[in-house]
DNA sequence: ATCGCTATTGATAATCATTATCATTTGCGT
DNA sequence: ACGCAAATGATAATGATTATCAATAGCGAT
């Protein structure tokens, strides 16, 4: 059985980031949170609630570093702020409820294939894509 | 042959907007511009270049009004600012070149259908969606 | 375990796009 | 031409994010 703290240390070392208190706490929070998708502000507030004294600037910095290191994915939904989630290795797209703000995930191979087909038609070298469906979720209906 | 100015007046009246100097100029600019996709700043600068004295706040206000009236579509690409285009009635999605900033358009019925299928699977009442492919365009390669 | 140096942190100022305020101006029905 | 509500424009305010910079803390070497 692997200890969580060690695992986080290793993750940071693997991506070449110094093991610091804020980075450990933020990574732990992201792994323990029941919310997969979190904004910088949300992370900051959760840390405050846990009595963790970490500056907001540091939260923004660390999240960006984690993104660049491949630990996190950043999403720019139409909510006015970025949302982050751990990169679980499997690409997916999102359904966003405009009523409760909830986020659901989906993956459809056929859509992925069609996107590449379209890029090819336009002689466009596709690097990334963003697909988000906006509407009202099951619970809110 | 229909006169352009009259046509713009009618458009404004049809959506219940008072025919004012700034609204006429902004609508004319959007219709005459060779660039389909324009930011508020871009519209403002183009007006300045044309010696039109229209405040930046008014540009933002009018673009938002046009959007709400259905004259314009607003896109939130990952560029840090909103981009507007005349609503030509036919929905489409975009390819965005991260090298030159150019925007291409596409429409694929199969993707549209799959999106509805996915929404249905999630018992999600879809209202809108945003699909943008990011990469490098033909010209930049 | 201590030293020293560089990376990191945190408080805060700055930035950028966009919106709010409010006194002045203007479109438009009478 | 009048009168007034709606629109405009200069500017302040906002909200998310980034930059600044002095103080602090990892971490490799001693
Ligand atoms: Mn996700
Ligand atoms: Mn378009
Ligand atoms: Zn919901
Ligand atoms: Zn290009």
Tab-separated table of C-alpha atoms (C1' of nucleotides) and ligand atoms in Angstrom:
chain	number	residue	atom	x	y	z
A	1	UNK	CA	0.000	0.000	0.000
A	2	UNK	CA	1.418	3.326	-1.082
A	3	UNK	CA	1.377	6.301	1.241
A	4	UNK	CA	-0.483	9.275	-0.212
A	5	UNK	CA	2.057	11.870	0.844
A	6	UNK	CA	4.924	10.007	-0.740
A	7	UNK	CA	2.947	9.580	-3.888
A	8	UNK	CA	2.390	13.304	-4.114
A	9	UNK	CA	6.066	13.999	-3.442
A	10	UNK	CA	6.965	11.663	-6.237
A	11	UNK	CA	4.532	13.290	-8.602
A	12	UNK	CA	6.100	16.676	-7.960
A	13	UNK	CA	9.620	15.334	-8.343
A	14	UNK	CA	8.714	13.493	-11.512
A	15	UNK	CA	7.701	16.719	-13.173
A	16	UNK	CA	10.698	18.623	-11.819
A	17	UNK	CA	8.923	20.745	-9.254
A	18	UNK	CA	10.451	21.366	-5.835
A	19	UNK	CA	8.454	19.749	-3.064
A	20	UNK	CA	6.992	22.685	-1.161
A	21	UNK	CA	4.274	22.980	1.422
A	22	UNK	CA	1.778	24.831	-0.818
A	23	UNK	CA	2.272	22.481	-3.756
A	24	UNK	CA	1.777	19.428	-1.537
A	25	UNK	CA	-1.378	20.832	-0.005
A	26	UNK	CA	-2.888	21.894	-3.288
A	27	UNK	CA	-2.153	18.558	-4.945
A	28	UNK	CA	-3.579	16.690	-1.949
A	29	UNK	CA	-6.696	18.811	-2.035
A	30	UNK	CA	-7.217	18.155	-5.731
A	31	UNK	CA	-6.870	14.409	-5.163
A	32	UNK	CA	-9.111	14.285	-2.115
A	33	UNK	CA	-11.835	16.663	-3.232
A	34	UNK	CA	-15.149	15.153	-4.199
A	35	UNK	CA	-15.425	17.934	-6.777
A	36	UNK	CA	-13.469	17.077	-9.890
A	37	UNK	CA	-13.627	20.531	-11.466
A	38	UNK	CA	-12.329	23.405	-9.360
A	39	UNK	CA	-11.574	27.081	-9.935
A	40	UNK	CA	-8.572	28.836	-8.408
A	41	UNK	CA	-10.896	30.689	-6.058
A	42	UNK	CA	-12.566	27.431	-5.036
A	43	UNK	CA	-9.192	25.847	-4.267
A	44	UNK	CA	-8.200	28.923	-2.278
A	45	UNK	CA	-11.404	28.903	-0.234
A	46	UNK	CA	-11.141	25.193	0.482
A	47	UNK	CA	-7.602	25.730	1.755
A	48	UNK	CA	-8.779	28.560	3.983
A	49	UNK	CA	-11.522	26.310	5.350
A	50	UNK	CA	-8.858	23.724	6.181
A	51	UNK	CA	-6.895	26.379	8.073
A	52	UNK	CA	-4.163	26.218	5.440
A	53	UNK	CA	-2.496	29.593	5.068
A	54	UNK	CA	-1.675	29.746	1.373
A	55	UNK	CA	-1.783	32.983	-0.605
A	56	UNK	CA	-4.153	33.390	-3.512
A	57	UNK	CA	-1.276	34.332	-5.811
A	58	UNK	CA	0.424	31.071	-4.929
A	59	UNK	CA	-2.714	29.109	-5.728
A	60	UNK	CA	-2.869	30.669	-9.181
A	61	UNK	CA	0.853	30.093	-9.709
A	62	UNK	CA	0.795	26.474	-8.593
A	63	UNK	CA	-2.265	25.609	-10.648
A	64	UNK	CA	-0.605	27.052	-13.726
A	65	UNK	CA	2.593	25.146	-12.975
A	66	UNK	CA	0.636	21.933	-12.533
A	67	UNK	CA	-1.084	22.546	-15.836
A	68	UNK	CA	2.211	23.111	-17.626
A	69	UNK	CA	3.627	20.007	-15.977
A	70	UNK	CA	0.720	17.942	-17.250
A	71	UNK	CA	-0.733	17.248	-13.816
A	72	UNK	CA	-3.810	19.360	-14.483
A	73	UNK	CA	-6.094	20.254	-17.347
A	74	UNK	CA	-7.463	23.790	-17.564
A	75	UNK	CA	-10.889	24.455	-19.019
A	76	UNK	CA	-12.227	27.814	-20.124
A	77	UNK	CA	-15.937	27.301	-19.925
A	78	UNK	CA	-18.145	30.324	-20.483
A	79	UNK	CA	-18.281	31.018	-16.769
A	80	UNK	CA	-15.796	33.879	-16.653
A	81	UNK	CA	-13.037	31.966	-14.892
A	82	UNK	CA	-10.789	28.974	-15.516
A	83	UNK	CA	-11.591	25.567	-14.058
A	84	UNK	CA	-8.990	22.892	-13.340
A	85	UNK	CA	-9.118	19.126	-12.955
A	86	UNK	CA	-6.532	16.403	-12.465
A	87	UNK	CA	-5.385	14.959	-15.774
A	88	UNK	CA	-6.564	11.377	-15.484
A	89	UNK	CA	-4.994	10.555	-18.825
A	90	UNK	CA	-8.260	9.993	-20.652
A	91	UNK	CA	-9.498	12.854	-22.764
A	92	UNK	CA	-13.124	13.825	-22.427
A	93	UNK	CA	-15.500	16.687	-23.112
A	94	UNK	CA	-18.158	18.301	-20.937
A	95	UNK	CA	-21.820	19.008	-20.386
A	96	UNK	CA	-22.307	22.146	-18.324
A	97	UNK	CA	-25.562	22.860	-16.512
A	98	UNK	CA	-26.404	26.540	-16.739
A	99	UNK	CA	-28.820	26.148	-13.846
A	100	UNK	CA	-26.751	24.549	-11.069
A	101	UNK	CA	-23.288	24.958	-12.572
A	102	UNK	CA	-22.724	21.214	-12.427
A	103	UNK	CA	-20.320	19.552	-14.852
A	104	UNK	CA	-20.751	16.132	-16.436
A	105	UNK	CA	-18.239	14.382	-18.631
A	106	UNK	CA	-18.494	12.351	-21.803
A	107	UNK	CA	-16.314	10.831	-24.434
A	108	UNK	CA	-17.398	9.892	-27.919
A	109	UNK	CA	-14.938	8.328	-30.270
A	110	UNK	CA	-17.084	9.110	-33.294
A	111	UNK	CA	-16.953	12.845	-32.571
A	112	UNK	CA	-13.199	12.686	-32.028
A	113	UNK	CA	-12.769	10.954	-35.368
A	114	UNK	CA	-14.971	13.471	-37.164
A	115	UNK	CA	-12.956	16.333	-35.721
A	116	UNK	CA	-9.796	14.916	-37.212
A	117	UNK	CA	-11.562	14.381	-40.496
A	118	UNK	CA	-12.653	18.027	-40.558
A	119	UNK	CA	-9.183	19.250	-39.663
A	120	UNK	CA	-7.765	17.169	-42.505
A	121	UNK	CA	-10.286	18.622	-44.952
A	122	UNK	CA	-9.058	22.087	-44.013
A	123	UNK	CA	-5.386	21.033	-44.097
A	124	UNK	CA	-5.371	22.147	-40.486
A	125	UNK	CA	-2.894	20.644	-38.038
A	126	UNK	CA	-5.123	20.118	-35.049
A	127	UNK	CA	-3.447	20.412	-31.642
A	128	UNK	CA	-6.406	20.541	-29.304
A	129	UNK	CA	-10.107	21.093	-29.176
A	130	UNK	CA	-12.812	22.206	-26.789
A	131	UNK	CA	-16.348	20.871	-26.943
A	132	UNK	CA	-18.849	21.827	-24.283
A	133	UNK	CA	-22.584	21.282	-24.332
A	134	UNK	CA	-24.567	23.886	-22.394
A	135	UNK	CA	-28.037	23.246	-21.054
A	136	UNK	CA	-29.994	21.987	-18.062
A	137	UNK	CA	-29.060	18.772	-16.309
A	138	UNK	CA	-31.273	15.897	-15.281
A	139	UNK	CA	-31.450	17.032	-11.648
A	140	UNK	CA	-32.396	20.579	-12.492
A	141	UNK	CA	-35.203	19.619	-14.851
B	1	UNK	CA	-31.881	46.905	-55.496
B	2	UNK	CA	-32.075	47.593	-51.793
B	3	UNK	CA	-30.254	50.538	-50.234
B	4	UNK	CA	-27.827	49.499	-47.524
B	5	UNK	CA	-28.648	52.276	-45.101
B	6	UNK	CA	-32.365	51.599	-45.271
B	7	UNK	CA	-31.717	47.957	-44.782
B	8	UNK	CA	-29.765	48.660	-41.604
B	9	UNK	CA	-32.456	50.962	-40.284
B	10	UNK	CA	-35.004	48.276	-40.883
B	11	UNK	CA	-32.892	45.696	-39.119
B	12	UNK	CA	-32.689	47.902	-36.040
B	13	UNK	CA	-36.397	48.659	-36.087
B	14	UNK	CA	-37.262	45.010	-36.578
B	15	UNK	CA	-35.539	44.096	-33.339
B	16	UNK	CA	-36.976	47.062	-31.452
B	17	UNK	CA	-33.830	49.144	-31.205
B	18	UNK	CA	-33.941	52.892	-31.704
B	19	UNK	CA	-32.091	53.995	-34.830
B	20	UNK	CA	-29.074	55.866	-33.492
B	21	UNK	CA	-25.861	57.032	-35.051
B	22	UNK	CA	-23.584	54.592	-33.181
B	23	UNK	CA	-25.820	51.593	-33.880
B	24	UNK	CA	-25.993	52.405	-37.582
B	25	UNK	CA	-22.245	52.816	-37.854
B	26	UNK	CA	-21.436	49.667	-35.954
B	27	UNK	CA	-23.907	47.587	-37.937
B	28	UNK	CA	-22.598	49.020	-41.211
B	29	UNK	CA	-19.041	48.258	-40.182
B	30	UNK	CA	-19.900	44.665	-39.338
B	31	UNK	CA	-21.588	44.219	-42.703
B	32	UNK	CA	-18.832	45.871	-44.713
B	33	UNK	CA	-15.804	44.456	-42.912
B	34	UNK	CA	-13.825	41.796	-44.714
B	35	UNK	CA	-13.186	40.273	-41.300
B	36	UNK	CA	-16.127	38.167	-40.190
B	37	UNK	CA	-15.018	37.740	-36.583
B	38	UNK	CA	-14.350	40.938	-34.636
B	39	UNK	CA	-13.656	41.819	-31.028
B	40	UNK	CA	-15.115	44.905	-29.323
B	41	UNK	CA	-11.681	46.497	-29.353
B	42	UNK	CA	-11.274	45.731	-33.052
B	43	UNK	CA	-14.623	47.347	-33.845
B	44	UNK	CA	-13.682	50.365	-31.752
B	45	UNK	CA	-10.339	50.787	-33.489
B	46	UNK	CA	-11.877	50.436	-36.926
B	47	UNK	CA	-14.379	53.166	-36.058
B	48	UNK	CA	-11.565	55.416	-34.847
B	49	UNK	CA	-9.738	54.816	-38.127
B	50	UNK	CA	-12.869	55.866	-39.982
B	51	UNK	CA	-12.954	59.094	-37.960
B	52	UNK	CA	-16.124	57.939	-36.254
B	53	UNK	CA	-16.299	59.277	-32.719
B	54	UNK	CA	-17.972	56.490	-30.813
B	55	UNK	CA	-17.116	55.684	-27.196
B	56	UNK	CA	-15.712	52.294	-26.279
B	57	UNK	CA	-18.472	51.787	-23.706
B	58	UNK	CA	-21.029	52.305	-26.429
B	59	UNK	CA	-19.328	49.736	-28.642
B	60	UNK	CA	-19.526	47.167	-25.868
B	61	UNK	CA	-23.139	48.080	-25.127
B	62	UNK	CA	-24.261	47.981	-28.750
B	63	UNK	CA	-22.525	44.681	-29.454
B	64	UNK	CA	-24.245	43.131	-26.436
B	65	UNK	CA	-27.601	44.565	-27.547
B	66	UNK	CA	-27.088	43.205	-31.053
B	67	UNK	CA	-26.268	39.827	-29.583
B	68	UNK	CA	-29.407	39.817	-27.432
B	69	UNK	CA	-31.436	40.940	-30.434
B	70	UNK	CA	-30.132	38.024	-32.476
B	71	UNK	CA	-28.186	40.171	-34.914
B	72	UNK	CA	-24.841	38.912	-33.641
B	73	UNK	CA	-23.312	35.750	-32.266
B	74	UNK	CA	-20.726	36.033	-29.493
B	75	UNK	CA	-17.883	33.518	-29.230
B	76	UNK	CA	-15.649	32.984	-26.236
B	77	UNK	CA	-12.591	31.463	-27.790
B	78	UNK	CA	-9.574	30.940	-25.557
B	79	UNK	CA	-8.138	34.288	-26.563
B	80	UNK	CA	-9.059	36.266	-23.462
B	81	UNK	CA	-11.756	38.376	-25.101
B	82	UNK	CA	-15.111	37.889	-26.804
B	83	UNK	CA	-15.423	37.823	-30.575
B	84	UNK	CA	-18.575	38.769	-32.490
B	85	UNK	CA	-19.906	37.936	-35.939
B	86	UNK	CA	-23.125	38.660	-37.785
B	87	UNK	CA	-25.661	35.880	-37.319
B	88	UNK	CA	-26.044	34.606	-40.852
B	89	UNK	CA	-28.685	32.153	-39.705
B	90	UNK	CA	-26.628	29.051	-40.290
B	91	UNK	CA	-24.980	27.542	-37.257
B	92	UNK	CA	-21.346	26.585	-37.551
B	93	UNK	CA	-18.292	25.826	-35.454
B	94	UNK	CA	-14.706	27.039	-35.740
B	95	UNK	CA	-11.098	26.183	-36.392
B	96	UNK	CA	-8.774	28.651	-34.697
B	97	UNK	CA	-5.150	29.039	-35.769
B	98	UNK	CA	-2.931	29.541	-32.734
B	99	UNK	CA	-0.207	30.903	-34.984
B	100	UNK	CA	-1.889	33.702	-36.957
B	101	UNK	CA	-5.129	33.991	-34.996
B	102	UNK	CA	-7.146	33.269	-38.129
B	103	UNK	CA	-10.595	31.716	-37.853
B	104	UNK	CA	-12.095	29.196	-40.239
B	105	UNK	CA	-15.623	27.849	-40.108
B	106	UNK	CA	-17.137	24.428	-40.575
B	107	UNK	CA	-20.407	22.646	-40.152
B	108	UNK	CA	-20.850	18.918	-39.781
B	109	UNK	CA	-24.301	17.492	-39.414
B	110	UNK	CA	-22.963	14.225	-38.065
B	111	UNK	CA	-21.308	15.990	-35.121
B	112	UNK	CA	-24.453	17.972	-34.434
B	113	UNK	CA	-26.503	14.785	-34.369
B	114	UNK	CA	-24.046	13.041	-32.067
B	115	UNK	CA	-24.178	15.960	-29.660
B	116	UNK	CA	-27.918	15.594	-29.339
B	117	UNK	CA	-27.535	11.864	-28.897
B	118	UNK	CA	-25.076	12.413	-26.060
B	119	UNK	CA	-27.298	15.001	-24.403
B	120	UNK	CA	-30.190	12.547	-24.576
B	121	UNK	CA	-28.093	9.805	-23.000
B	122	UNK	CA	-27.421	12.134	-20.065
B	123	UNK	CA	-31.068	13.295	-19.903
B	124	UNK	CA	-29.606	16.711	-20.488
B	125	UNK	CA	-31.691	19.434	-22.136
B	126	UNK	CA	-29.138	20.934	-24.492
B	127	UNK	CA	-29.509	24.647	-25.223
B	128	UNK	CA	-26.250	25.438	-26.941
B	129	UNK	CA	-22.784	24.170	-27.562
B	130	UNK	CA	-19.315	25.390	-28.363
B	131	UNK	CA	-16.884	23.392	-30.456
B	132	UNK	CA	-13.572	24.889	-31.461
B	133	UNK	CA	-10.587	23.120	-32.952
B	134	UNK	CA	-7.242	24.702	-32.101
B	135	UNK	CA	-4.134	24.203	-34.186
B	136	UNK	CA	-2.142	25.571	-37.093
B	137	UNK	CA	-3.807	26.559	-40.332
B	138	UNK	CA	-2.832	25.676	-43.874
B	139	UNK	CA	-1.184	29.046	-44.500
B	140	UNK	CA	0.927	28.941	-41.360
B	141	UNK	CA	2.266	25.451	-41.998
C	1	DA	C1'	22.920	19.276	11.519
C	2	DT	C1'	24.371	23.681	9.564
C	3	DC	C1'	25.368	26.892	5.628
C	4	DG	C1'	24.282	29.252	1.640
C	5	DC	C1'	22.094	30.049	-2.455
C	6	DT	C1'	18.345	30.015	-5.385
C	7	DA	C1'	13.527	29.014	-6.025
C	8	DT	C1'	9.293	29.937	-3.859
C	9	DT	C1'	5.993	32.373	-1.318
C	10	DG	C1'	2.641	35.984	0.016
C	11	DA	C1'	1.001	40.714	0.398
C	12	DT	C1'	-0.203	43.825	-2.658
C	13	DA	C1'	-0.088	46.618	-6.848
C	14	DA	C1'	-0.971	46.304	-11.648
C	15	DT	C1'	-3.323	44.697	-15.726
C	16	DC	C1'	-6.955	43.625	-19.001
C	17	DA	C1'	-11.456	43.044	-20.601
C	18	DT	C1'	-15.759	44.368	-19.496
C	19	DT	C1'	-19.551	46.686	-16.873
C	20	DA	C1'	-21.593	50.445	-13.968
C	21	DT	C1'	-22.336	55.336	-13.133
C	22	DC	C1'	-24.219	59.577	-14.288
C	23	DA	C1'	-24.393	64.028	-16.412
C	24	DT	C1'	-25.217	65.396	-21.124
C	25	DT	C1'	-27.154	64.626	-25.633
C	26	DT	C1'	-30.313	62.826	-29.028
C	27	DG	C1'	-34.040	60.216	-31.435
C	28	DC	C1'	-38.679	60.439	-32.151
C	29	DG	C1'	-43.644	60.830	-31.192
C	30	DT	C1'	-46.703	64.792	-30.501
D	1	DA	C1'	-40.400	72.899	-32.846
D	2	DC	C1'	-41.171	70.542	-27.956
D	3	DG	C1'	-40.403	67.397	-24.387
D	4	DC	C1'	-38.879	63.398	-22.480
D	5	DA	C1'	-37.311	58.835	-22.157
D	6	DA	C1'	-33.589	56.377	-24.110
D	7	DA	C1'	-28.896	56.490	-25.552
D	8	DT	C1'	-24.289	58.084	-25.319
D	9	DG	C1'	-19.535	58.908	-23.649
D	10	DA	C1'	-16.055	59.945	-20.184
D	11	DT	C1'	-14.600	57.726	-16.528
D	12	DA	C1'	-14.784	54.950	-12.310
D	13	DA	C1'	-15.447	50.340	-10.796
D	14	DT	C1'	-15.225	45.407	-11.139
D	15	DG	C1'	-13.454	40.667	-11.275
D	16	DA	C1'	-10.163	37.422	-12.638
D	17	DT	C1'	-5.539	36.910	-13.218
D	18	DT	C1'	-0.591	38.313	-13.384
D	19	DA	C1'	3.552	41.060	-11.953
D	20	DT	C1'	6.477	42.897	-8.285
D	21	DC	C1'	9.571	42.311	-4.683
D	22	DA	C1'	11.065	41.645	-0.028
D	23	DA	C1'	10.975	37.781	3.122
D	24	DT	C1'	11.158	32.739	3.529
D	25	DA	C1'	12.132	28.015	2.777
D	26	DG	C1'	13.841	23.846	0.081
D	27	DC	C1'	17.855	21.289	-0.846
D	28	DG	C1'	22.578	20.207	-2.174
D	29	DA	C1'	27.104	20.606	-0.274
D	30	DT	C1'	29.897	20.824	3.799
E	1	LIG	MN1	-13.590	16.940	-16.811
E	2	LIG	MN1	-18.031	32.118	-37.400
E	3	LIG	ZN1	-28.031	21.313	-13.025
E	4	LIG	ZN1	-2.705	30.552	-39.275
